Coordinates of C-alpha atoms in Angstrom, one line a residue:
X1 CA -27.7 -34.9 21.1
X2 CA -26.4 -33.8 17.6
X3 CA -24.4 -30.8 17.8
X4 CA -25.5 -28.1 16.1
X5 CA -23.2 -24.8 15.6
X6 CA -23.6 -21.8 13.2
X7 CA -21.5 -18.6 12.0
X8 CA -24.0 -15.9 12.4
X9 CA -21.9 -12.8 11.0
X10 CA -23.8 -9.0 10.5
X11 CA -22.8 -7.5 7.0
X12 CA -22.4 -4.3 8.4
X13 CA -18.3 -4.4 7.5
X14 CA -16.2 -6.8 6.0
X15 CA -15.5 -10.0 6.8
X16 CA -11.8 -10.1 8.8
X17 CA -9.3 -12.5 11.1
X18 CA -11.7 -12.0 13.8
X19 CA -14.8 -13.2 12.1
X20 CA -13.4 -15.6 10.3
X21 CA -11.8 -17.4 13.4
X22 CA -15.4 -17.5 15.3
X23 CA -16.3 -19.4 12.1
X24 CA -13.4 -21.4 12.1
X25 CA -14.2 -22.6 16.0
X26 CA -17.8 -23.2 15.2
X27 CA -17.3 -25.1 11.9
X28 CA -14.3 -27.2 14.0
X29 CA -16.3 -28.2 16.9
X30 CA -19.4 -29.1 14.3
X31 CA -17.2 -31.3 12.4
X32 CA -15.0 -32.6 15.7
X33 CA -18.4 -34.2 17.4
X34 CA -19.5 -35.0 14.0
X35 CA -22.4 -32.2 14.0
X36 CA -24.2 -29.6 11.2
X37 CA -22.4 -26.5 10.9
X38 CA -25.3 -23.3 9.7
X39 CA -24.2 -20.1 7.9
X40 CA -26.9 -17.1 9.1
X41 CA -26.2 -13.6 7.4
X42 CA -28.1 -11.6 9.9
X43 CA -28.8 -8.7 7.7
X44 CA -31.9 -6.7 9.6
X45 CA -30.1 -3.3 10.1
X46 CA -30.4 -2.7 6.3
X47 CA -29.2 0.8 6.5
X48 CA -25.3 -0.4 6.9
X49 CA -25.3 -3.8 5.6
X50 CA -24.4 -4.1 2.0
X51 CA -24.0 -6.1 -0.7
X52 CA -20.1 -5.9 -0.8
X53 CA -20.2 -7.2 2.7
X54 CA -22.4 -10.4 1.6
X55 CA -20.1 -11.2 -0.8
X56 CA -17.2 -11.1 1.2
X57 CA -18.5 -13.4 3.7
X58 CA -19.6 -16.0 0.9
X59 CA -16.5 -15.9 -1.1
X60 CA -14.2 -15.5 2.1
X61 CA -16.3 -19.0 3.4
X62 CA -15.6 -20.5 -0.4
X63 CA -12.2 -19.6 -0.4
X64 CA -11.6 -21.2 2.9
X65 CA -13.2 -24.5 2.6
X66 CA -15.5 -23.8 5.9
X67 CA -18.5 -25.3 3.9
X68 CA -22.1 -24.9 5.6
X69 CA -24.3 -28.0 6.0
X70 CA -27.4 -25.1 5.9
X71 CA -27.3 -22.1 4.9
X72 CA -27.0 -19.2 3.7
X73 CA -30.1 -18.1 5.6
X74 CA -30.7 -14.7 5.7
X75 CA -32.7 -12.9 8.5
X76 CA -34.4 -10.4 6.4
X77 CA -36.2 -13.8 4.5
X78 CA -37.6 -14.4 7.7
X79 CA -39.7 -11.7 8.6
X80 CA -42.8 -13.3 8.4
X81 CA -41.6 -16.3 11.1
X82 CA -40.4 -13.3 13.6
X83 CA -43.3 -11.4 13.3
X84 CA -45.5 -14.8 14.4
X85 CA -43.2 -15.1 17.3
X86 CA -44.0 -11.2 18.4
X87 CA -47.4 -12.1 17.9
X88 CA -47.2 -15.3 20.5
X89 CA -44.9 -13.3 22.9
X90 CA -47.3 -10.5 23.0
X91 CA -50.3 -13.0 23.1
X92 CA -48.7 -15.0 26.4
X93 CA -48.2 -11.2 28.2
X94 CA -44.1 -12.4 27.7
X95 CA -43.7 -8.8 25.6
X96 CA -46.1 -5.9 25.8
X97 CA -46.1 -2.9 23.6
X98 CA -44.5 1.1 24.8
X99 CA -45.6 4.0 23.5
X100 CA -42.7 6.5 24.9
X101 CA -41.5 9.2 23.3
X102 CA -37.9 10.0 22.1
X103 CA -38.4 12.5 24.4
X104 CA -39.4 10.8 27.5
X105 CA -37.1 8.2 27.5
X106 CA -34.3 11.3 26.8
X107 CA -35.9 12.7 30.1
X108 CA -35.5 9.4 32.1
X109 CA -31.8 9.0 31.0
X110 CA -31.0 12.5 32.6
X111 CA -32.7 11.7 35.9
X112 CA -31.2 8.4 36.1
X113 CA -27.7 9.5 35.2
X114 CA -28.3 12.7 37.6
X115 CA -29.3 10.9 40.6
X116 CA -26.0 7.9 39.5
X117 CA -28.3 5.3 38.3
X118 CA -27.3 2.7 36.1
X119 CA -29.5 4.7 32.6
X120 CA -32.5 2.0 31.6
X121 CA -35.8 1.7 30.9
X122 CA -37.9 1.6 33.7
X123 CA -40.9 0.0 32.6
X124 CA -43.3 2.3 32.7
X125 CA -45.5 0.4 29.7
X126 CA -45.4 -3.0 31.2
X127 CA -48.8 -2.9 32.5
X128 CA -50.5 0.0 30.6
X129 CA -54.0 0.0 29.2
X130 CA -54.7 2.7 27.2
X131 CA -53.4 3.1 23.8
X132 CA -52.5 6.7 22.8
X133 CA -53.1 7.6 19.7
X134 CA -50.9 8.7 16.6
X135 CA -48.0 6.6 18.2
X136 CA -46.7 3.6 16.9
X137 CA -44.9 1.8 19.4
X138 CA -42.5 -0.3 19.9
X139 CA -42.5 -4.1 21.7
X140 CA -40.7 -4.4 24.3
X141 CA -39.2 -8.3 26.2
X142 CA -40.9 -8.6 29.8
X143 CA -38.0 -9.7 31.5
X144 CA -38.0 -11.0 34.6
X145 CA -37.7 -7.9 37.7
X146 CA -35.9 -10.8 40.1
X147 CA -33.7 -13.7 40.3
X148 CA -31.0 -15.0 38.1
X149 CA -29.4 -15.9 34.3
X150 CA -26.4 -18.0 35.0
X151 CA -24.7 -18.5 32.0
X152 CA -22.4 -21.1 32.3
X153 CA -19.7 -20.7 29.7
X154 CA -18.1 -22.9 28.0
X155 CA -14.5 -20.7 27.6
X156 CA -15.4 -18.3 30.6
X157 CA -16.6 -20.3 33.1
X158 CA -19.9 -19.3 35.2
X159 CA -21.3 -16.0 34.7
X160 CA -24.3 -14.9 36.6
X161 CA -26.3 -11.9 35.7
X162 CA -29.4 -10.5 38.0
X163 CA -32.7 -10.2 36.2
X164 CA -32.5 -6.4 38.2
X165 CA -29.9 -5.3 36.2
X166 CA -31.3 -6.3 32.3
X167 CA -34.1 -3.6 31.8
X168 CA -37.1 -4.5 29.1
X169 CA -35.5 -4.9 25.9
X170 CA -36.6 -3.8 22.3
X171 CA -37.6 -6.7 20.6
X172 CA -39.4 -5.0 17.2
X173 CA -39.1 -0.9 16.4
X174 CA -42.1 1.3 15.9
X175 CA -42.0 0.6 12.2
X176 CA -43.0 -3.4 13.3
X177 CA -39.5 -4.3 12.2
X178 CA -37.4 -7.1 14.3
X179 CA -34.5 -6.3 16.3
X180 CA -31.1 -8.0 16.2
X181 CA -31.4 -9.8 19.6
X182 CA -34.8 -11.4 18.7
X183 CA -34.2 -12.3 15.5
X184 CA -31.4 -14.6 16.8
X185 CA -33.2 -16.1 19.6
X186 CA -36.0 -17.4 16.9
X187 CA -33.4 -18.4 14.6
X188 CA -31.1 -20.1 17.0
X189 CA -34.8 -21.7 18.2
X190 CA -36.2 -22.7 15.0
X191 CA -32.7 -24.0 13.6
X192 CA -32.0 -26.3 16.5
X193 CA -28.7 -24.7 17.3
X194 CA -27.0 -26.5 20.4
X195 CA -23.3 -24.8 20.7
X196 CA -23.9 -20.5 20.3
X197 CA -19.6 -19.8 19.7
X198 CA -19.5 -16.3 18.9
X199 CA -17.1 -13.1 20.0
X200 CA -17.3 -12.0 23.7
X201 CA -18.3 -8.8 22.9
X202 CA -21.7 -10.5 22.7
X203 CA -21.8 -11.8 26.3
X204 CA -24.2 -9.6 28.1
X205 CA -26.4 -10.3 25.0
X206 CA -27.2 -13.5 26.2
X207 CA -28.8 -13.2 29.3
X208 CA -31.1 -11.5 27.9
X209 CA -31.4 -13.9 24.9
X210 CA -31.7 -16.7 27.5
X211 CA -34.6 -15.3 29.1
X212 CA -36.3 -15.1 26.0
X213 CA -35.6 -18.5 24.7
X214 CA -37.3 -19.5 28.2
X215 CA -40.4 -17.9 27.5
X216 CA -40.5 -19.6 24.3
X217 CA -40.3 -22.8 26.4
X218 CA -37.3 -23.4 23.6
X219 CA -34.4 -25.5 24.5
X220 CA -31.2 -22.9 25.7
X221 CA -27.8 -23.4 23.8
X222 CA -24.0 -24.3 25.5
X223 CA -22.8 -20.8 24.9
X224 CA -18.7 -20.3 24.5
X225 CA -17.5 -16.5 23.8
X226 CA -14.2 -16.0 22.4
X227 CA -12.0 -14.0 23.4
X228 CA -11.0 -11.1 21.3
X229 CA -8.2 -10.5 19.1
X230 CA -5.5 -8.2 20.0
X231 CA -2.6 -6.4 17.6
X232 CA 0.6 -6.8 18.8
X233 CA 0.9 -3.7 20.4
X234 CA -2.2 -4.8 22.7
X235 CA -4.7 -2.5 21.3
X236 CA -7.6 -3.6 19.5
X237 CA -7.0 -5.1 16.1
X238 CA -7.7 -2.7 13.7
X239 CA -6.7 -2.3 9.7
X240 CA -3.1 -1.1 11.1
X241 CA -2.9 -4.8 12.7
X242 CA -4.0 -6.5 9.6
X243 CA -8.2 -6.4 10.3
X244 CA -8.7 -6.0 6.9
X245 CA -11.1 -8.3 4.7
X246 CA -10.4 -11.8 4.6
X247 CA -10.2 -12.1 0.6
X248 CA -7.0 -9.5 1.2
X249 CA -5.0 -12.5 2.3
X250 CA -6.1 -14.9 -1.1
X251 CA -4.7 -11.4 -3.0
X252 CA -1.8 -11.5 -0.7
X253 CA -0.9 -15.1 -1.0
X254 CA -2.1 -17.5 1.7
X255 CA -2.9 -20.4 1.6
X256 CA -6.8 -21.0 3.3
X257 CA -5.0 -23.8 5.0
X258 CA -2.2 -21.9 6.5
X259 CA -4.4 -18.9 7.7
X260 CA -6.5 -21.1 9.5
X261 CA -3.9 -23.3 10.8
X262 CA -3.2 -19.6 12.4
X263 CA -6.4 -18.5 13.5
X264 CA -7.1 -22.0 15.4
X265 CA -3.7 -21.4 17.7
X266 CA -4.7 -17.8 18.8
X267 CA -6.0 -19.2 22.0
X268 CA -5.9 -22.5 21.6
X269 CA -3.0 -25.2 21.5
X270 CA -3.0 -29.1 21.1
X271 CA 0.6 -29.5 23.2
X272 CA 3.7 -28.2 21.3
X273 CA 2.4 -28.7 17.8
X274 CA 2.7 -25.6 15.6
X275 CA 1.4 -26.8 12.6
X276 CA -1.8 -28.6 11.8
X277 CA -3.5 -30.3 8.6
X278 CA -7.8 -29.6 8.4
X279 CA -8.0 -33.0 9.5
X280 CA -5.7 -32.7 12.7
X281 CA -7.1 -29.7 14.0
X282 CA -11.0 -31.2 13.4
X283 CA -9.4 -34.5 15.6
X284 CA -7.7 -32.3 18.3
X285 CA -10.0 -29.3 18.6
X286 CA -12.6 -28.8 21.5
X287 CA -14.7 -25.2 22.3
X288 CA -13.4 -26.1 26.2
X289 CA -9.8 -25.9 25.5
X290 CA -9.8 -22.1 24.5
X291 CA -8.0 -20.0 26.5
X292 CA -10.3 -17.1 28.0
X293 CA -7.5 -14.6 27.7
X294 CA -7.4 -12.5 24.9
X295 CA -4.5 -13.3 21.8
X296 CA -2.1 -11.5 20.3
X297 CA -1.7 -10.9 16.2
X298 CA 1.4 -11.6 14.8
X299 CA 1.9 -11.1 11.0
X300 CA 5.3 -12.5 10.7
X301 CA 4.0 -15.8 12.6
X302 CA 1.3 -16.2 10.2
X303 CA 3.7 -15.7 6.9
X304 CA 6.2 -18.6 8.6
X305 CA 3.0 -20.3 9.0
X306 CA 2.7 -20.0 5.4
X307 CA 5.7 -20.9 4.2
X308 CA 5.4 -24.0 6.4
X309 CA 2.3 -24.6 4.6
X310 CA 3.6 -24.5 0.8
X311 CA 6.1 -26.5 1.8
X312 CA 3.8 -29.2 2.7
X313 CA 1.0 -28.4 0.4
X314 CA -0.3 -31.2 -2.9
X315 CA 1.6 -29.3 -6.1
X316 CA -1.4 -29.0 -7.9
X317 CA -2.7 -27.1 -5.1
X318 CA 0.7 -24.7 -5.6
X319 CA 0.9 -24.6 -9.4
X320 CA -3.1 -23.2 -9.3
X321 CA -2.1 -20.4 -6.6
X322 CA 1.3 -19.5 -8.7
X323 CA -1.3 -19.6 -11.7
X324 CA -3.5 -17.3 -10.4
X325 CA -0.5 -15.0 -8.7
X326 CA 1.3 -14.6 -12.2
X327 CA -2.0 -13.8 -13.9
X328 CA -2.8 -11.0 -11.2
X329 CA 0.9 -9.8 -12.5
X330 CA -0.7 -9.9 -15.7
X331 CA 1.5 -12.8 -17.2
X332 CA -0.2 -15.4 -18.9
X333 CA 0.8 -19.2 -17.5
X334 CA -1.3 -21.8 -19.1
X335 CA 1.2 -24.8 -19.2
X336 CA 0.7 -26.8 -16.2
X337 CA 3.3 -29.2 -16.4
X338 CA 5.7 -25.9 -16.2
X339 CA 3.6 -24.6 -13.5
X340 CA 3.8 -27.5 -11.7
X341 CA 7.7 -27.8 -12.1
X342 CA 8.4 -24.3 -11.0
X343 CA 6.0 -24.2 -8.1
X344 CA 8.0 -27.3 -6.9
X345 CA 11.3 -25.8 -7.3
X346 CA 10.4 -22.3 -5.5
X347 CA 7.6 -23.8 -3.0
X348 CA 10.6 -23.8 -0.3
X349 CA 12.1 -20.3 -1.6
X350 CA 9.0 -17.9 -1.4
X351 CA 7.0 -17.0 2.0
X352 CA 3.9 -16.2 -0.2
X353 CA 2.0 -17.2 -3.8
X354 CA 2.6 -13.7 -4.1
X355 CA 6.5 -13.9 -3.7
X356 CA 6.4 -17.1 -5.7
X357 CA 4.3 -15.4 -8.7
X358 CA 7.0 -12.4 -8.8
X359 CA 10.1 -14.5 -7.9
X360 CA 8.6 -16.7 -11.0
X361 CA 8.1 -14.5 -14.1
X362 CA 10.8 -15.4 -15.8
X363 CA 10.2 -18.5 -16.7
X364 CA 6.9 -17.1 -18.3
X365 CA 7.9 -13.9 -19.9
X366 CA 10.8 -12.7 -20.7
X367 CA 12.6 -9.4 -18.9
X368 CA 13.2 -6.7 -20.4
X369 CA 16.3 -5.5 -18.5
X370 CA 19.1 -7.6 -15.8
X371 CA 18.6 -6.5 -12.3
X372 CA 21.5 -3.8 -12.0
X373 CA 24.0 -5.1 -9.2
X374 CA 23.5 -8.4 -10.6
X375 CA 24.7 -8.1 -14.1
X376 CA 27.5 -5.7 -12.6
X377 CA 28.7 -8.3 -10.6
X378 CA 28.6 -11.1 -13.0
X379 CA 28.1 -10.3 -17.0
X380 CA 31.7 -9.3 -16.9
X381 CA 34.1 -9.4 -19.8
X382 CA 35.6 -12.6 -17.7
X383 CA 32.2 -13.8 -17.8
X384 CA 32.2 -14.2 -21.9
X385 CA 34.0 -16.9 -22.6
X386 CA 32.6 -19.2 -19.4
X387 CA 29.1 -18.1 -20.8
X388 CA 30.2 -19.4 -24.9
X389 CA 31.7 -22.6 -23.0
X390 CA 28.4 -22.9 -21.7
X391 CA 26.2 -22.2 -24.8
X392 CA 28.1 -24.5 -27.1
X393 CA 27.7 -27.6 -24.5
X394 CA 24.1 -26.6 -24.1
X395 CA 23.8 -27.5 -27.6
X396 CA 25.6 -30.1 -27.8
X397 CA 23.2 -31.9 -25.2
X398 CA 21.1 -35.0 -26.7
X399 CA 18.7 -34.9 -23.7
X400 CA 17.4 -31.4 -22.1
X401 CA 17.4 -32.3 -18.3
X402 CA 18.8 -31.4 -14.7
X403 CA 21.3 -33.6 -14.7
X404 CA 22.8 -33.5 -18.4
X405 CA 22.7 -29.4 -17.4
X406 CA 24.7 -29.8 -15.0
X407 CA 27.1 -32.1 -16.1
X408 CA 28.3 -29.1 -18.5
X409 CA 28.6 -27.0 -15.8
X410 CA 31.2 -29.1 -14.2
X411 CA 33.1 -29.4 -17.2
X412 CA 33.6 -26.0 -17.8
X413 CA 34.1 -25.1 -14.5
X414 CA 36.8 -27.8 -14.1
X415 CA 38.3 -26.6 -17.5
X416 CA 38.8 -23.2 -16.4
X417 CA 39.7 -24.9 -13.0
X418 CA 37.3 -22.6 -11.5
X419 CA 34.9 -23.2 -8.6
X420 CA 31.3 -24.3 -9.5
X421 CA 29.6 -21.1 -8.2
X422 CA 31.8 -18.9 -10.6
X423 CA 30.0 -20.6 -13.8
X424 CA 26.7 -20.9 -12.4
X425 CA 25.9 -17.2 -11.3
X426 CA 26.6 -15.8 -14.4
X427 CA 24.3 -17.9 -16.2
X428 CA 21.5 -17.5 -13.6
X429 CA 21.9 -14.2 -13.9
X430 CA 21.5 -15.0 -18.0
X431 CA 18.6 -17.1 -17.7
X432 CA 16.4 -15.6 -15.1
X433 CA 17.7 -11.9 -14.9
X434 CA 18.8 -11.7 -10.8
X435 CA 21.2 -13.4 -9.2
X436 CA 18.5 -15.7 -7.4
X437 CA 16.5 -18.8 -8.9
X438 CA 16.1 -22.4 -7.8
X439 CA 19.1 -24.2 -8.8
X440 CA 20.7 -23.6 -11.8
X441 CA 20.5 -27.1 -13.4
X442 CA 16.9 -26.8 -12.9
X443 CA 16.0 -23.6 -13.6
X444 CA 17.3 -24.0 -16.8
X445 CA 15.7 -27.5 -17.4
X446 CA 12.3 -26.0 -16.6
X447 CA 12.6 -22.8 -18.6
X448 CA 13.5 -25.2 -21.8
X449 CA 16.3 -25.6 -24.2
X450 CA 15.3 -22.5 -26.9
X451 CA 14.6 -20.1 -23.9
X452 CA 17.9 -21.0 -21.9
X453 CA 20.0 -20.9 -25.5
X454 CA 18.5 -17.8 -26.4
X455 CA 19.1 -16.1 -23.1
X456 CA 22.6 -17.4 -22.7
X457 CA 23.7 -15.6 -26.1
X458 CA 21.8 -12.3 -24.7
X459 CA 23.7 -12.1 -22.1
X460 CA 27.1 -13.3 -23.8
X461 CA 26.0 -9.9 -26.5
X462 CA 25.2 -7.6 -23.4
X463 CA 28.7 -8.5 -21.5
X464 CA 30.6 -8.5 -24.5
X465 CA 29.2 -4.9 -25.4
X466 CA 29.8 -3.8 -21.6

């Protein structure tokens, strides 16, 4: 059997961790056995779902790499197919039609609730004949009064529900329109889906889901519910934990790679190893090996995570995210082989494309003003005659490179018998503004010849004049 998996998510809100790492499980374990992955916005409650929400989920997907073999489907194209389905349900006596009030069903949640019943219809419609008139009613799932759904999970083990307990569920509203829990039992039927991964706050949804995939005589799923994710305090992630929308973390500076290297190990591990390529965690990754127990968020594990990550990750990969960091900075960076060069040299400095990007501007504009403890501390009056030592070797050089750069350093520094460090701060604080760049010698050889001359005799004017 072909698995088949899908990310089903409501655009009710926008797409966060939590979401995104039920589509990371489902698209793994597709890809891991070698199976079709489906993307399903299921859109039917129209009054909260908007069009902001869609296009989270469809650029947070993109931006990811979690590409759909199907899909996008959406639900509300498929009214016509869920409709049919009512119409066969209804025709086989599996759903029947209730014409109760707001009012009476109001009524029967008092008296159940006053005499400590568990509040639920009580199928009062099931077998009624008569069809009152100037009511449009609703359809209702005939589920079974006895026995039981055994749901045998693939991350919680065996969970058995009795057919006593699940009262006659709404399948379409008075206006004819589908509800959520049908609409995903036709669409997991008519899409062949095998694996059902979602959150476990959808667990008592599928007994009832089962039941009606039975009376379809349609094949029922392997269902795996994932735990939920927790903030580190142990309450329920919220926007204070860092639930906010996935595309936050592009803006931010992640890499798609790292964040999902981080999702994949909240409640899952492949022995001791912390960090995983797309193609390890597809070979090591199975739905059974999740941990039932709810996970912990950690921020600062997912920004090591991240450094790990741009550490690790192709340059052109880097130079694009430092490209697109500096231009949300607004600094124009359109030469690549300089993008290239100083995404290399900070890749192991900066926790972040973000960090990188603001770490990085100098070499793309020029500052207007030293960073004030650093030109304190080194664009001293002492600091004059290293810096003109250093400006007229810089122009003396035949070739502008790393290693010619640094061959004046250690000249003037072993002129002036001083230690290396003593030459070099001062003109990293000439050349980049701060008293912290890559090294020196490279710094310097990326930023270019004119650039590094030019700054040099800046800062040889502002010490002199301070």
């Amino acid at each position: 059997m072909s698995v088949v998996t899908r990310f089903a998510p409501s655009p009710t809100g926008l797409l966060h961790i939590g979401g995104v790492r039920t589509a990371l499980f489902s698209w793994l374990y597709a890809r891991h056995c070698g199976g079709k992955f489906i993307l399903r916005v299921e859109d039917t409650d129209r009054e909260r779902s908007t069009d902001e929400a869609v296009r989270v989920i469809l650029e947070g997907m993109q931006w990811l790499g979690l590409t759909a073999d199907e899909g996008p489907y959406y639900q509300t194209q498929r009214f016509e197919r869920y409709r049919a389905v009512l119409a066969q349900l209804l025709s086989a006596g599996a759903a029947y039609r209730c014409y109760c009030s707001r009012e009476e069903l109001d009524a029967m949640r008092q008296r159940q609730l006053a005499a400590k019943q568990k509040p639920r219809y009580d199928g009062r419609c099931r077998d009624r004949t008569d069809v009152p008139r100037g009511v449009d009613p609703v359809v209702r799932f005939r589920n079974p009064l006895d026995g039981e759904v055994v749901v045998e999970d693939q991350i919680h083990g065996r969970v058995v529900f009795q057919n006593g307990e699940l009262d006659d569920l709404i399948i379409a509203r008075s206006d004819g329109n589908p509800t959520y829990n049908f609409c995903v039992v036709v669409d997991d039927m008519d899409m062949g889906v095998t694996h059902v991964i979602r959150g476990d706050d959808h667990l008592n949804n599928t007994p009832r889901q089962m039941n009606m995939l039975r009376a379809l005589a349609a094949p029922i799923p392997a269902y795996a519910h994932v735990p939920m994710i927790l903030g580190a305090d142990g309450a329920k992630l919220s926007k204070r934990h860092g639930a906010v929308s996935v595309l936050q973390y592009q803006e931010e500076g992640y890499l798609p790679d790292a964040l999902l290297n981080y999702l994949v190990r909240l409640g899952w591990s492949h022995g001791d190893q912390e960090v995983f390529t797309r193609a390890e965690m597809i070979a090591a990754f199975d739905i059974k090996d999740v941990n039932k127990a709810a996970a912990a968020f950690d921020p600062e594990k997912l920004t090591w995570l991240n450094q790990q990550h741009l550490m690790r990750a192709p340059v052109t990969q880097l130079a694009a995210g430092l490209r697109e960091g500096l231009a949300r900075l607004e600094v124009q960076a359109d030469d690549l082989p300089l993008l290239e060069g100083v995404a290399n040299a900070q890749r192991e400095r900066a926790r972040t494309l973000r960090e990188m990007a603001q770490n990085s501007r100098f070499f793309f504009q020029d500052f207007a003003q030293y960073e004030d403890k650093a030109a304190r501390k080194h664009l001293t009056a002492e600091a004059v005659p290293l810096l003109r030592a250093l400006h007229e070797g810089f122009s003396a050089l035949a070739e502008w490179n790393a290693g010619a750069i640094h061959n004046v350093l250690d000249a003037v520094a072993g002129r002036n018998d001083l230690p290396l460090g003593k030459v070099a701060q001062p003109l990293r604080v000439a050349i980049s503004g701060t008293a912290v760049s890559p090294p020196i010698d490279l710094t310097a050889a990326l930023l270019g010849r004119t650039k590094s001359l030019a700054r040099v005799q800046r800062a040889i004017d502002f010490a002199a004049a301070n």
